[in-house]
mmCIF file of C-alpha atoms and ligand atoms in Angstrom:
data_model
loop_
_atom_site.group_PDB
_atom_site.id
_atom_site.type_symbol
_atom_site.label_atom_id
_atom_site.label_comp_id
_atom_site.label_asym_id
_atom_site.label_seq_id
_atom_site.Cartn_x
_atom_site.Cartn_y
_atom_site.Cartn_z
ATOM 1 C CA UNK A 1 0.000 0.000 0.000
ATOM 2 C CA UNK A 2 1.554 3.323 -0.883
ATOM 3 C CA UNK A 3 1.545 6.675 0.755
ATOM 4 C CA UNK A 4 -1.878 7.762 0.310
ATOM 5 C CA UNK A 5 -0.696 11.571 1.309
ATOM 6 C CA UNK A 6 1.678 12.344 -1.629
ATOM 7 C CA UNK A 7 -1.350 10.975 -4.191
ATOM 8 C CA UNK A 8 -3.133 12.829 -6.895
ATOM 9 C CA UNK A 9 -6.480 12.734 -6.736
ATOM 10 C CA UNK A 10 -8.837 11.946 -9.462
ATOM 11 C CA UNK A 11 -12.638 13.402 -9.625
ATOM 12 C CA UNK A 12 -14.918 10.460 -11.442
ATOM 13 C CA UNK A 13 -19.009 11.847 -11.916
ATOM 14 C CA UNK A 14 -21.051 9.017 -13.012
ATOM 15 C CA UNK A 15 -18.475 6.052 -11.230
ATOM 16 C CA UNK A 16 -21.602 4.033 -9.656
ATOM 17 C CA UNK A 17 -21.543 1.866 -13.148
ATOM 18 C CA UNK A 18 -20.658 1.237 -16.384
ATOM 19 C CA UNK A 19 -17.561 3.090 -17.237
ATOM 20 C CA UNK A 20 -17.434 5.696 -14.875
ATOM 21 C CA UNK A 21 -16.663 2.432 -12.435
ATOM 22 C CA UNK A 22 -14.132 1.116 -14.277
ATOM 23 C CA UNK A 23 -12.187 4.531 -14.712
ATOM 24 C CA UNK A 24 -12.678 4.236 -11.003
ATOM 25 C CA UNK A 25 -10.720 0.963 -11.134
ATOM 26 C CA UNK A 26 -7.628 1.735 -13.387
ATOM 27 C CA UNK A 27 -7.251 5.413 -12.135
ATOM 28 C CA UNK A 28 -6.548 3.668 -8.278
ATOM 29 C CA UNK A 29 -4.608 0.884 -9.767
ATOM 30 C CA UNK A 30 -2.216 3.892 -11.608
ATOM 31 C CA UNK A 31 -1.810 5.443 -7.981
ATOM 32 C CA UNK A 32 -4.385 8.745 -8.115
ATOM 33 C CA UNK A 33 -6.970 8.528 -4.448
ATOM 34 C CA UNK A 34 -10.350 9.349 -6.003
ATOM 35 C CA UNK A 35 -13.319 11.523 -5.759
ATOM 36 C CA UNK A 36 -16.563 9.502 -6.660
ATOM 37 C CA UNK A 37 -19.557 10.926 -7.746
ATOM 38 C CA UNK A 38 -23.125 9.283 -8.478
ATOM 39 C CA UNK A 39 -26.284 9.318 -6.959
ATOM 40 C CA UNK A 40 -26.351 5.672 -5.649
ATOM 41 C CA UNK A 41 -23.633 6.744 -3.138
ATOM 42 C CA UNK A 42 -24.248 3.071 -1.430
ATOM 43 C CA UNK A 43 -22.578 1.604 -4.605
ATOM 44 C CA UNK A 44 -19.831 4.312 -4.413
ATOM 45 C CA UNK A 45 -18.960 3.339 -0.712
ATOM 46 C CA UNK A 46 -18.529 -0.493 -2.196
ATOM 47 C CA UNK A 47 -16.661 0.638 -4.989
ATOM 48 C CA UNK A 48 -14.442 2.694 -2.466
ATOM 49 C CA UNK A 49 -14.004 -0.198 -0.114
ATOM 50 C CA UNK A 50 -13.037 -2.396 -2.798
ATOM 51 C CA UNK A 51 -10.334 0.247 -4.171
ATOM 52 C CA UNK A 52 -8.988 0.526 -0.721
ATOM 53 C CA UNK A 53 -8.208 -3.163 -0.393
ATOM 54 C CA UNK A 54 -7.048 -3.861 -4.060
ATOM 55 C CA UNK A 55 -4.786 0.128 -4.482
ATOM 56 C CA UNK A 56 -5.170 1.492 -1.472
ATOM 57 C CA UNK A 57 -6.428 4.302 -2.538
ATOM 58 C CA UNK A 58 -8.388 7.205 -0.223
ATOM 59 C CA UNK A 59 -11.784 7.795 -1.985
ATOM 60 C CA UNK A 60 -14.431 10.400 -1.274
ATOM 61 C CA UNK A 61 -17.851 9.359 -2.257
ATOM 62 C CA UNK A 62 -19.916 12.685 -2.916
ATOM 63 C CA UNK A 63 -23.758 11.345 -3.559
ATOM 64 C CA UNK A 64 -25.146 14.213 -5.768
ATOM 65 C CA UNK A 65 -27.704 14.093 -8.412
ATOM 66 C CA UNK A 66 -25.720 16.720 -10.952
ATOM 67 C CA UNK A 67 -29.234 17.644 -12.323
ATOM 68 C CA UNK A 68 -29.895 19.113 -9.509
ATOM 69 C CA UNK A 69 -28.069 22.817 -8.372
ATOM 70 C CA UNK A 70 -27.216 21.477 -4.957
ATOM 71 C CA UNK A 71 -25.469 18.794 -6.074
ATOM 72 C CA UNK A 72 -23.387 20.195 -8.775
ATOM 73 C CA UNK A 73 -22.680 22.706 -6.482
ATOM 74 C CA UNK A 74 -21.223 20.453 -3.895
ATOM 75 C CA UNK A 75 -18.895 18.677 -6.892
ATOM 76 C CA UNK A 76 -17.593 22.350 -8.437
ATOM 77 C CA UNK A 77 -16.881 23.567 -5.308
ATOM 78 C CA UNK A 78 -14.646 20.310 -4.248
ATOM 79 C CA UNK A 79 -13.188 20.884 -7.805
ATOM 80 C CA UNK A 80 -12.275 24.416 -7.287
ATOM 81 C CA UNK A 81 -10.806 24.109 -3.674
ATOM 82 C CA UNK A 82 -8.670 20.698 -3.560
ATOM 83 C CA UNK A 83 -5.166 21.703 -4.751
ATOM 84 C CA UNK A 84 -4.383 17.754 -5.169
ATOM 85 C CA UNK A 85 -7.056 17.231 -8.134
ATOM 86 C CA UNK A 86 -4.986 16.809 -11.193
ATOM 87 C CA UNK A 87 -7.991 14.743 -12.869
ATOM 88 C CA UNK A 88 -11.405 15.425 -14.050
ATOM 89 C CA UNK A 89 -12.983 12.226 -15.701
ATOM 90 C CA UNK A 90 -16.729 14.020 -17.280
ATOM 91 C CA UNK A 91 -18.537 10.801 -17.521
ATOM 92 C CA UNK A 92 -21.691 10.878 -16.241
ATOM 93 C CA UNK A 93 -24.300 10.933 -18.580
ATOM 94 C CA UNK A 94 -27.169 9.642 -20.191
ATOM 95 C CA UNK A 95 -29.587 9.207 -22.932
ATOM 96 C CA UNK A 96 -33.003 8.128 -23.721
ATOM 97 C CA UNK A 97 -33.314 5.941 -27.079
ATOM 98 C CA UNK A 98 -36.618 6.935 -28.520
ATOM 99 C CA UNK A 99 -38.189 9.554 -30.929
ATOM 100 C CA UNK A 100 -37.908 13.242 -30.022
ATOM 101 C CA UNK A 101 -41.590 13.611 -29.675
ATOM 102 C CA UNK A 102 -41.933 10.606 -27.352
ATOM 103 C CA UNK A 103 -39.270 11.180 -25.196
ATOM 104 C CA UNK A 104 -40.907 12.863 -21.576
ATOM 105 C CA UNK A 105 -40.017 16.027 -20.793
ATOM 106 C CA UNK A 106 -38.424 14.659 -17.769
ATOM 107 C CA UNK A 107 -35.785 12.780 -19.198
ATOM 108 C CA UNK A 108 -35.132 15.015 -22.367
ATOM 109 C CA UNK A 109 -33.929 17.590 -19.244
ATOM 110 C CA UNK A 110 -32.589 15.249 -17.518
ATOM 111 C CA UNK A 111 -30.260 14.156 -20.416
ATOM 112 C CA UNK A 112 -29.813 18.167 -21.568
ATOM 113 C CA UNK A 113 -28.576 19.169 -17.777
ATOM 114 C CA UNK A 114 -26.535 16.086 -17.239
ATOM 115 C CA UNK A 115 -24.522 15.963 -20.715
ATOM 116 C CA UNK A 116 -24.364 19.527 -21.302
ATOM 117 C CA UNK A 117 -24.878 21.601 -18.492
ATOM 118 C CA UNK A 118 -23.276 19.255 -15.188
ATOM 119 C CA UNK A 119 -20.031 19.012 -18.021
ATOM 120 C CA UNK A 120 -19.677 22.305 -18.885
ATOM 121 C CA UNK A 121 -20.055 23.394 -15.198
ATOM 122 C CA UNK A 122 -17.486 20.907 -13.619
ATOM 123 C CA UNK A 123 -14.994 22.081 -16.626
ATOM 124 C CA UNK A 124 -15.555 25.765 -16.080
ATOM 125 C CA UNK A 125 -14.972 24.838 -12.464
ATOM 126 C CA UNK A 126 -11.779 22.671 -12.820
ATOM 127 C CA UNK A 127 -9.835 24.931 -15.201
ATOM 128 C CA UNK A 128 -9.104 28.220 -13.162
ATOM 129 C CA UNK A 129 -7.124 25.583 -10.189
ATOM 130 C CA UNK A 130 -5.575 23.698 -12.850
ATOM 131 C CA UNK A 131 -4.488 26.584 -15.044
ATOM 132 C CA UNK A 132 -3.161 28.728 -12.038
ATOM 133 C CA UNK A 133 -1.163 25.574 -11.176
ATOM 134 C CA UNK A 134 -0.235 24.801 -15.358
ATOM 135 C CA UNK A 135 -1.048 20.829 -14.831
ATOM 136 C CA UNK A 136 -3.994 19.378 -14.893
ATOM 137 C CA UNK A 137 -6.145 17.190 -17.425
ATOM 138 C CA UNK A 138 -9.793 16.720 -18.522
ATOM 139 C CA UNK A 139 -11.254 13.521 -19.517
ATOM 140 C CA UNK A 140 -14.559 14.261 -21.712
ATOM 141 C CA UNK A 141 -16.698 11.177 -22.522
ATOM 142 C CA UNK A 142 -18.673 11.957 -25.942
ATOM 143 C CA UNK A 143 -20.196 9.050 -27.847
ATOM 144 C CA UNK A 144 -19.600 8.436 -31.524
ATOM 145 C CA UNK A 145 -23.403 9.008 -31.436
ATOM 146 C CA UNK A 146 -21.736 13.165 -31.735
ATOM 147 C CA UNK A 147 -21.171 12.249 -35.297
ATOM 148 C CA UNK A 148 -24.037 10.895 -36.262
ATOM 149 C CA UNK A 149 -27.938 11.086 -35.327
ATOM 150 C CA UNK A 150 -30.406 8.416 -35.805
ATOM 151 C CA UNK A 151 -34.404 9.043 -35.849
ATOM 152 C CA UNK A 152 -33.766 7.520 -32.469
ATOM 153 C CA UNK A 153 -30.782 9.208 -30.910
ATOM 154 C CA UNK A 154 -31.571 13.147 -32.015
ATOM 155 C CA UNK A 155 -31.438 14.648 -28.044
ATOM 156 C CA UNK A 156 -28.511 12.177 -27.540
ATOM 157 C CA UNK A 157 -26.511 12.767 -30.595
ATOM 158 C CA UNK A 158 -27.300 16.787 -29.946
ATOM 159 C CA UNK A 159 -25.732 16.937 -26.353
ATOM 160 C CA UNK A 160 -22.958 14.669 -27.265
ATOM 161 C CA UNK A 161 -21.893 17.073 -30.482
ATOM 162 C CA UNK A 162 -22.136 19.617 -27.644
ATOM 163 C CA UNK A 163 -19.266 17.686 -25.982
ATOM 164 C CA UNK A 164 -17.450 17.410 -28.668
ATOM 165 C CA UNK A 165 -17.553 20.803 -29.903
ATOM 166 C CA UNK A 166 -17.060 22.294 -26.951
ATOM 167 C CA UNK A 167 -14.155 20.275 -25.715
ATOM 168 C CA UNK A 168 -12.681 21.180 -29.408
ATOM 169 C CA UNK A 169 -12.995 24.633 -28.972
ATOM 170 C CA UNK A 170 -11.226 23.998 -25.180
ATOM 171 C CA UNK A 171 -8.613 22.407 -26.350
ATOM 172 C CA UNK A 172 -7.459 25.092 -28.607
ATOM 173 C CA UNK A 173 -7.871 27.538 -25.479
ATOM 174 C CA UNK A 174 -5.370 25.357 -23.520
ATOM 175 C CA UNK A 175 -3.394 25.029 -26.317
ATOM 176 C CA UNK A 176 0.611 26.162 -24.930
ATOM 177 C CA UNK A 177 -0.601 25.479 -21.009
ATOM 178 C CA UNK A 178 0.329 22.865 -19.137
ATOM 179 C CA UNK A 179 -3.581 21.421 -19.467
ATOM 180 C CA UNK A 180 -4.669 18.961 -21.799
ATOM 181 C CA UNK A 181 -8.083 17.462 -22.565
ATOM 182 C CA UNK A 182 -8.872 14.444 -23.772
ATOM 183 C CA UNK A 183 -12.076 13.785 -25.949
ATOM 184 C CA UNK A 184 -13.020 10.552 -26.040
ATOM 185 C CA UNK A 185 -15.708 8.767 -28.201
ATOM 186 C CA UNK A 186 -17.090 5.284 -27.328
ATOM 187 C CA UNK A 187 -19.460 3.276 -29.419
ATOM 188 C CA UNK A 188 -21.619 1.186 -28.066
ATOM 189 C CA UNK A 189 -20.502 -0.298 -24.544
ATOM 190 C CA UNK A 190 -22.220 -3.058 -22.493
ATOM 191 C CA UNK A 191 -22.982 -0.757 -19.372
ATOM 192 C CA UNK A 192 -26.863 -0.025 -17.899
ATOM 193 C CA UNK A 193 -27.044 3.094 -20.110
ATOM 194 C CA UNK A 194 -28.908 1.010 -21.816
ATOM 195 C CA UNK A 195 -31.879 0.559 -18.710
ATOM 196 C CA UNK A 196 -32.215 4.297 -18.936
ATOM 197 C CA UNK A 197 -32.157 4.474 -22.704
ATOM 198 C CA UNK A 198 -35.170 2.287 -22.844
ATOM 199 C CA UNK A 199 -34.134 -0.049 -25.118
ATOM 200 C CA UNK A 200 -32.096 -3.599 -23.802
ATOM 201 C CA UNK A 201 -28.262 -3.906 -25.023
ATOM 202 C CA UNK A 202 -29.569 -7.457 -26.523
ATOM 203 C CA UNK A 203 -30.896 -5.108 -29.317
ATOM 204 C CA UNK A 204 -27.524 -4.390 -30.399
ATOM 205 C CA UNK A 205 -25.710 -6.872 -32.757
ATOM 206 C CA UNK A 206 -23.519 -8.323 -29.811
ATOM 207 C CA UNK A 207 -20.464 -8.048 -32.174
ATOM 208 C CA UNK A 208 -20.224 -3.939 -32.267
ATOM 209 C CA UNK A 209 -21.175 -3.769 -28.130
ATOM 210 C CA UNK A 210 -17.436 -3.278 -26.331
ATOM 211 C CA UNK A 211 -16.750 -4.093 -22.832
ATOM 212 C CA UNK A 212 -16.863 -1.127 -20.278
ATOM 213 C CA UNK A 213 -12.965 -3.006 -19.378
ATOM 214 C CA UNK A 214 -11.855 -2.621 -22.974
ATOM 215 C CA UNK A 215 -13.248 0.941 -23.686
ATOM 216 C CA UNK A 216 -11.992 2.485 -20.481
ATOM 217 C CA UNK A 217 -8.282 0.404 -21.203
ATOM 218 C CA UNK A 218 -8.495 1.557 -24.957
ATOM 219 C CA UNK A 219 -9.292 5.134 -23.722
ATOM 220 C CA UNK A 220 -6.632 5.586 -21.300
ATOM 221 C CA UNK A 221 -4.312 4.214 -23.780
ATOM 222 C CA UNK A 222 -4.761 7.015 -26.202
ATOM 223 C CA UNK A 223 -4.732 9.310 -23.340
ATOM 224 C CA UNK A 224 -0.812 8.162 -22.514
ATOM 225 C CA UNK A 225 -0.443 8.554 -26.141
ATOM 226 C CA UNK A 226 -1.299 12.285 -25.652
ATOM 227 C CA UNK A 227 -4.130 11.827 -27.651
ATOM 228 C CA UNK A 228 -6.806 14.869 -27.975
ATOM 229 C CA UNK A 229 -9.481 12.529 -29.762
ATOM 230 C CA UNK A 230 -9.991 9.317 -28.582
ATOM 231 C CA UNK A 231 -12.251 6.456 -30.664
ATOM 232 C CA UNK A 232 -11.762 3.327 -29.192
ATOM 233 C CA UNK A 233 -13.221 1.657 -31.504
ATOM 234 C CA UNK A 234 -12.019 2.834 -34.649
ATOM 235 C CA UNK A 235 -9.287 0.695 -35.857
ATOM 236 C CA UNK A 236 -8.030 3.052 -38.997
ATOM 237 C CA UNK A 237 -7.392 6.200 -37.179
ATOM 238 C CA UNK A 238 -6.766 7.683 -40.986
ATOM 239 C CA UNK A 239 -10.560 8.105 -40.805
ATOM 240 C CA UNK A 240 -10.938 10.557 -38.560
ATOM 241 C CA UNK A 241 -7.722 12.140 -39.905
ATOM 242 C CA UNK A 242 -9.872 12.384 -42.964
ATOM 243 C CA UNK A 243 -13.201 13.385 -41.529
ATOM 244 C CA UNK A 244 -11.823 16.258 -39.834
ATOM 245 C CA UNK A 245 -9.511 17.516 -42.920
ATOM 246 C CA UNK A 246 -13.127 17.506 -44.625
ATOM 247 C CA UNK A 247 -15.038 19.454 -42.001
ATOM 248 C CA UNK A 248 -11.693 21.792 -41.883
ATOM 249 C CA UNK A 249 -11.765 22.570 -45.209
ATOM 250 C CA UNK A 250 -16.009 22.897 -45.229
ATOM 251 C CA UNK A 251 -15.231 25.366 -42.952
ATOM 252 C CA UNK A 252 -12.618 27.609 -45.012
ATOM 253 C CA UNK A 253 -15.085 26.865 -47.627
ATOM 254 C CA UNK A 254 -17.887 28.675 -45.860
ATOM 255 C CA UNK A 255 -15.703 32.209 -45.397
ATOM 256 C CA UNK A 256 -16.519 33.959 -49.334
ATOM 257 C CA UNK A 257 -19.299 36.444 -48.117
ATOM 258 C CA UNK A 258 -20.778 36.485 -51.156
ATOM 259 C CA UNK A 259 -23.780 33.558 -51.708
ATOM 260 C CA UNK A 260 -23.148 30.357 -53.246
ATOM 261 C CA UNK A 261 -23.800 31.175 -57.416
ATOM 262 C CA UNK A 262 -26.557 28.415 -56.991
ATOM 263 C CA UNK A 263 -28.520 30.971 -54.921
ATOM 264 C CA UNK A 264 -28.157 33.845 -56.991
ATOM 265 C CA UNK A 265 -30.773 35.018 -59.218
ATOM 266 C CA UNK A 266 -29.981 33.997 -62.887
HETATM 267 N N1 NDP B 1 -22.755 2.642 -22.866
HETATM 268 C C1 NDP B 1 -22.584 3.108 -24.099
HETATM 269 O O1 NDP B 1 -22.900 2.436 -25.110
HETATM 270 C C2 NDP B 1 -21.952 4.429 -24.298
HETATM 271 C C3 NDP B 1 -21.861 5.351 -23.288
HETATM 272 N N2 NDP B 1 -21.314 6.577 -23.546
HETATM 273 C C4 NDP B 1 -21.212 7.569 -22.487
HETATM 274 O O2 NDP B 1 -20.450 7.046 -21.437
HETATM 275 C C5 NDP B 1 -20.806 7.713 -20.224
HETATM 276 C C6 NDP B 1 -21.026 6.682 -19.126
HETATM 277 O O3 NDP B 1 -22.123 5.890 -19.479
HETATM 278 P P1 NDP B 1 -22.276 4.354 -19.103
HETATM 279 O O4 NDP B 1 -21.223 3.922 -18.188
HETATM 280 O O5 NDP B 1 -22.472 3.635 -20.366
HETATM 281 O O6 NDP B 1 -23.698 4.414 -18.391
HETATM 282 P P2 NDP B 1 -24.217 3.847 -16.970
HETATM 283 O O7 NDP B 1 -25.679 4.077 -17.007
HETATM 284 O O8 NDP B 1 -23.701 2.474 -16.757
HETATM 285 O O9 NDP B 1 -23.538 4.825 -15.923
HETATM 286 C C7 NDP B 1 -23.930 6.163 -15.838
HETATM 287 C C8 NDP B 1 -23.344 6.766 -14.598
HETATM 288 O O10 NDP B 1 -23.774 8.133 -14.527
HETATM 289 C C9 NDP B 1 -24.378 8.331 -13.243
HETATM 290 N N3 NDP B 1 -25.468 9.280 -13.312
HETATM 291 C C10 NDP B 1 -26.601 9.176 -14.047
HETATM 292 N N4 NDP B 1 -27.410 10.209 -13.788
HETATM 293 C C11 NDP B 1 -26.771 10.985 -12.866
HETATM 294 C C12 NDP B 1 -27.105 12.167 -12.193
HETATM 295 N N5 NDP B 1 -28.265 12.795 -12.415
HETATM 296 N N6 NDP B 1 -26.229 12.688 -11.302
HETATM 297 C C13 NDP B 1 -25.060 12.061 -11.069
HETATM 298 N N7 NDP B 1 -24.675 10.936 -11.682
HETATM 299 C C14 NDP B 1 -25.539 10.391 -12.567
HETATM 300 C C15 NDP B 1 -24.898 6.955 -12.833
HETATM 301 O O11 NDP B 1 -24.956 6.858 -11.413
HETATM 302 P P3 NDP B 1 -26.267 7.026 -10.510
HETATM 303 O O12 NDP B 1 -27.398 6.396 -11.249
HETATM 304 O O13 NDP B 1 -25.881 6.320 -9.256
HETATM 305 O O14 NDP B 1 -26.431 8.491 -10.311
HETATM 306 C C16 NDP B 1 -23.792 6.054 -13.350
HETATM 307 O O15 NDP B 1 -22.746 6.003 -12.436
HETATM 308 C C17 NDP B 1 -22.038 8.552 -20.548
HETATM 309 O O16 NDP B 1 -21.634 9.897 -20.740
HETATM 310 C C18 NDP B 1 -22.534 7.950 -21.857
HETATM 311 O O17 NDP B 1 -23.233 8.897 -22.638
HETATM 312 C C19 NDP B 1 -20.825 6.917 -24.776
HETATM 313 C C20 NDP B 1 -20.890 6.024 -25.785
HETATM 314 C C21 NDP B 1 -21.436 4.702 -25.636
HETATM 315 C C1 AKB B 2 -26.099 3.688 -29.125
HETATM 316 C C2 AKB B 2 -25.916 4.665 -28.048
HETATM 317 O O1 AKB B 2 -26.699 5.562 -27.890
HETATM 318 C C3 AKB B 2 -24.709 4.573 -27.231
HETATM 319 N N1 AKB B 2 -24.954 4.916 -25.894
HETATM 320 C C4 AKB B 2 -23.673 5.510 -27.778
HETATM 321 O O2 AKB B 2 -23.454 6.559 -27.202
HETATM 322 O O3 AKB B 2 -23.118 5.151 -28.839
#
């Protein structure tokens, strides 16, 4: 068991399940103490005790819906006050798998302040500490769902391209500091999203589903790589080399001031 004193700590949202408990997992076994934070802060205190025996890691368990003000409150200001967090793993979030107009009201909220709004808070609150200190990193978990949008996956899709573009945009910003963020982009992983989501994992073909073990393993992986964009999944990486060069030069492409001839009276 190692000095638990001289540790970074690591903040995890959403570590009750899925992949947020398996970041849990390797983040201990690579020596940070941890910050947990779910709702079902029962299953955090057996994660914890279970990372205790196995790394002997410290771990606070904050139970906090981050839907709610009070509880996102709690996590930004833990974020903003604990010199020895060097790690902010955004993975709580969730997603309901259905058409726009049948999703409830509840849950479309509940997926547009947990993706977007508990994300972009814990950032915001993260980066002053870690940028008046020059280390620090960001974990952002996306979904290739950010690339594309299914009749089924329009409220999902649209927070996760929030993700993405925001953490794009970040990353330029921290560009030449000593903070990085890492984007990362699963496909479909065997994890209860899928009880939210409303429709069972055993929909999926079982060939594209990836273990929670193997996405989080894959992930961190490209993050020692130094990568900014992570797809775990994707085993060409040339193809997101090329998708961005397109949307880069759509971009350039959209900077004439003058409309397209096609639009111009003849
Ligand atoms: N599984 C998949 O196929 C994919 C998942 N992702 C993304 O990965 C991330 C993790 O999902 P995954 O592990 O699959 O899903 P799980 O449902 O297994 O885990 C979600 C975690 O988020 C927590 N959470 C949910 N709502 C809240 C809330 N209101 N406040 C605080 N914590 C909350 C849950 O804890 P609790 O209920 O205790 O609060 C749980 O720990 C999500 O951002 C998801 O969009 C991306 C691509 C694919
Ligand atoms: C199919 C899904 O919605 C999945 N959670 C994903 O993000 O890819």
């Amino acid at each position: 068991m190692s000095n638990s004193a001289s540790k970074p700590i690591a903040v995890v949202t959403g570590a009750s399940a899925g992949i947020g408990a398996v970041y849990a997992d390797r983040l201990a076994a690579r020596g940070y103490d941890l910050v947990l934070v779910a709702r079902r802060a029962e299953r955090l205190k057996t994660l914890s005790a279970k990372l205790l025996r196995a790394y002997g890691a410290k771990v606070e368990v904050i139970g906090a819906d981050l839907t709610k003000e009070e509880g996102l409150a709690r996590v930004e200001k833990v974020l903003a006050t604990n010199p020895a967090i060097t790690l902010l793993v955004n993975n709580a979030g969730n997603g309901t798998l259905g058409s726009t107009i049948n999703t409830s009201d509840e849950n479309a909220a509940s997926t547009i302040a947990l993706n977007i709004t508990a994300l972009t808070r814990l950032t915001r609150a993260a980066l002053p500490a870690f940028l008046s200190r020059n280390a620090g990193a960001i974990i952002n978990i996306a979904s290739v769902m950010a690339l594309h949008s299914l009749p089924i996956t329009s409220l999902y899709s649209g927070t996760k391209g929030y993700v993405v573009n925001f953490s794009r945009g970040l990353q330029e910003e921290l560009a030449g500091t000593g903070v990085r963020l890492q984007l990362v982009l699963p496909a479909a992983t065997a994890t209860e999203f899928y009880e939210f989501a409303g429709m069972p994992l055993s929909a999926f073909d079982p060939a594209v589903v990836m273990t929670a073990e193997d996405m989080v393993d894959a992930a961190l992986a490209g993050f020692d790589q130094g990568e900014a964009i992570t797809l775990p999944s994707v085993h060409d990486r040339a193809l997101w080399e090329t998708y961005d060069a397109a949307r880069a030069t759509l971009f350039a492409a959209t900077q004439t001031g003058e409309p397209a001839p096609r639009y111009q009276a003849a």
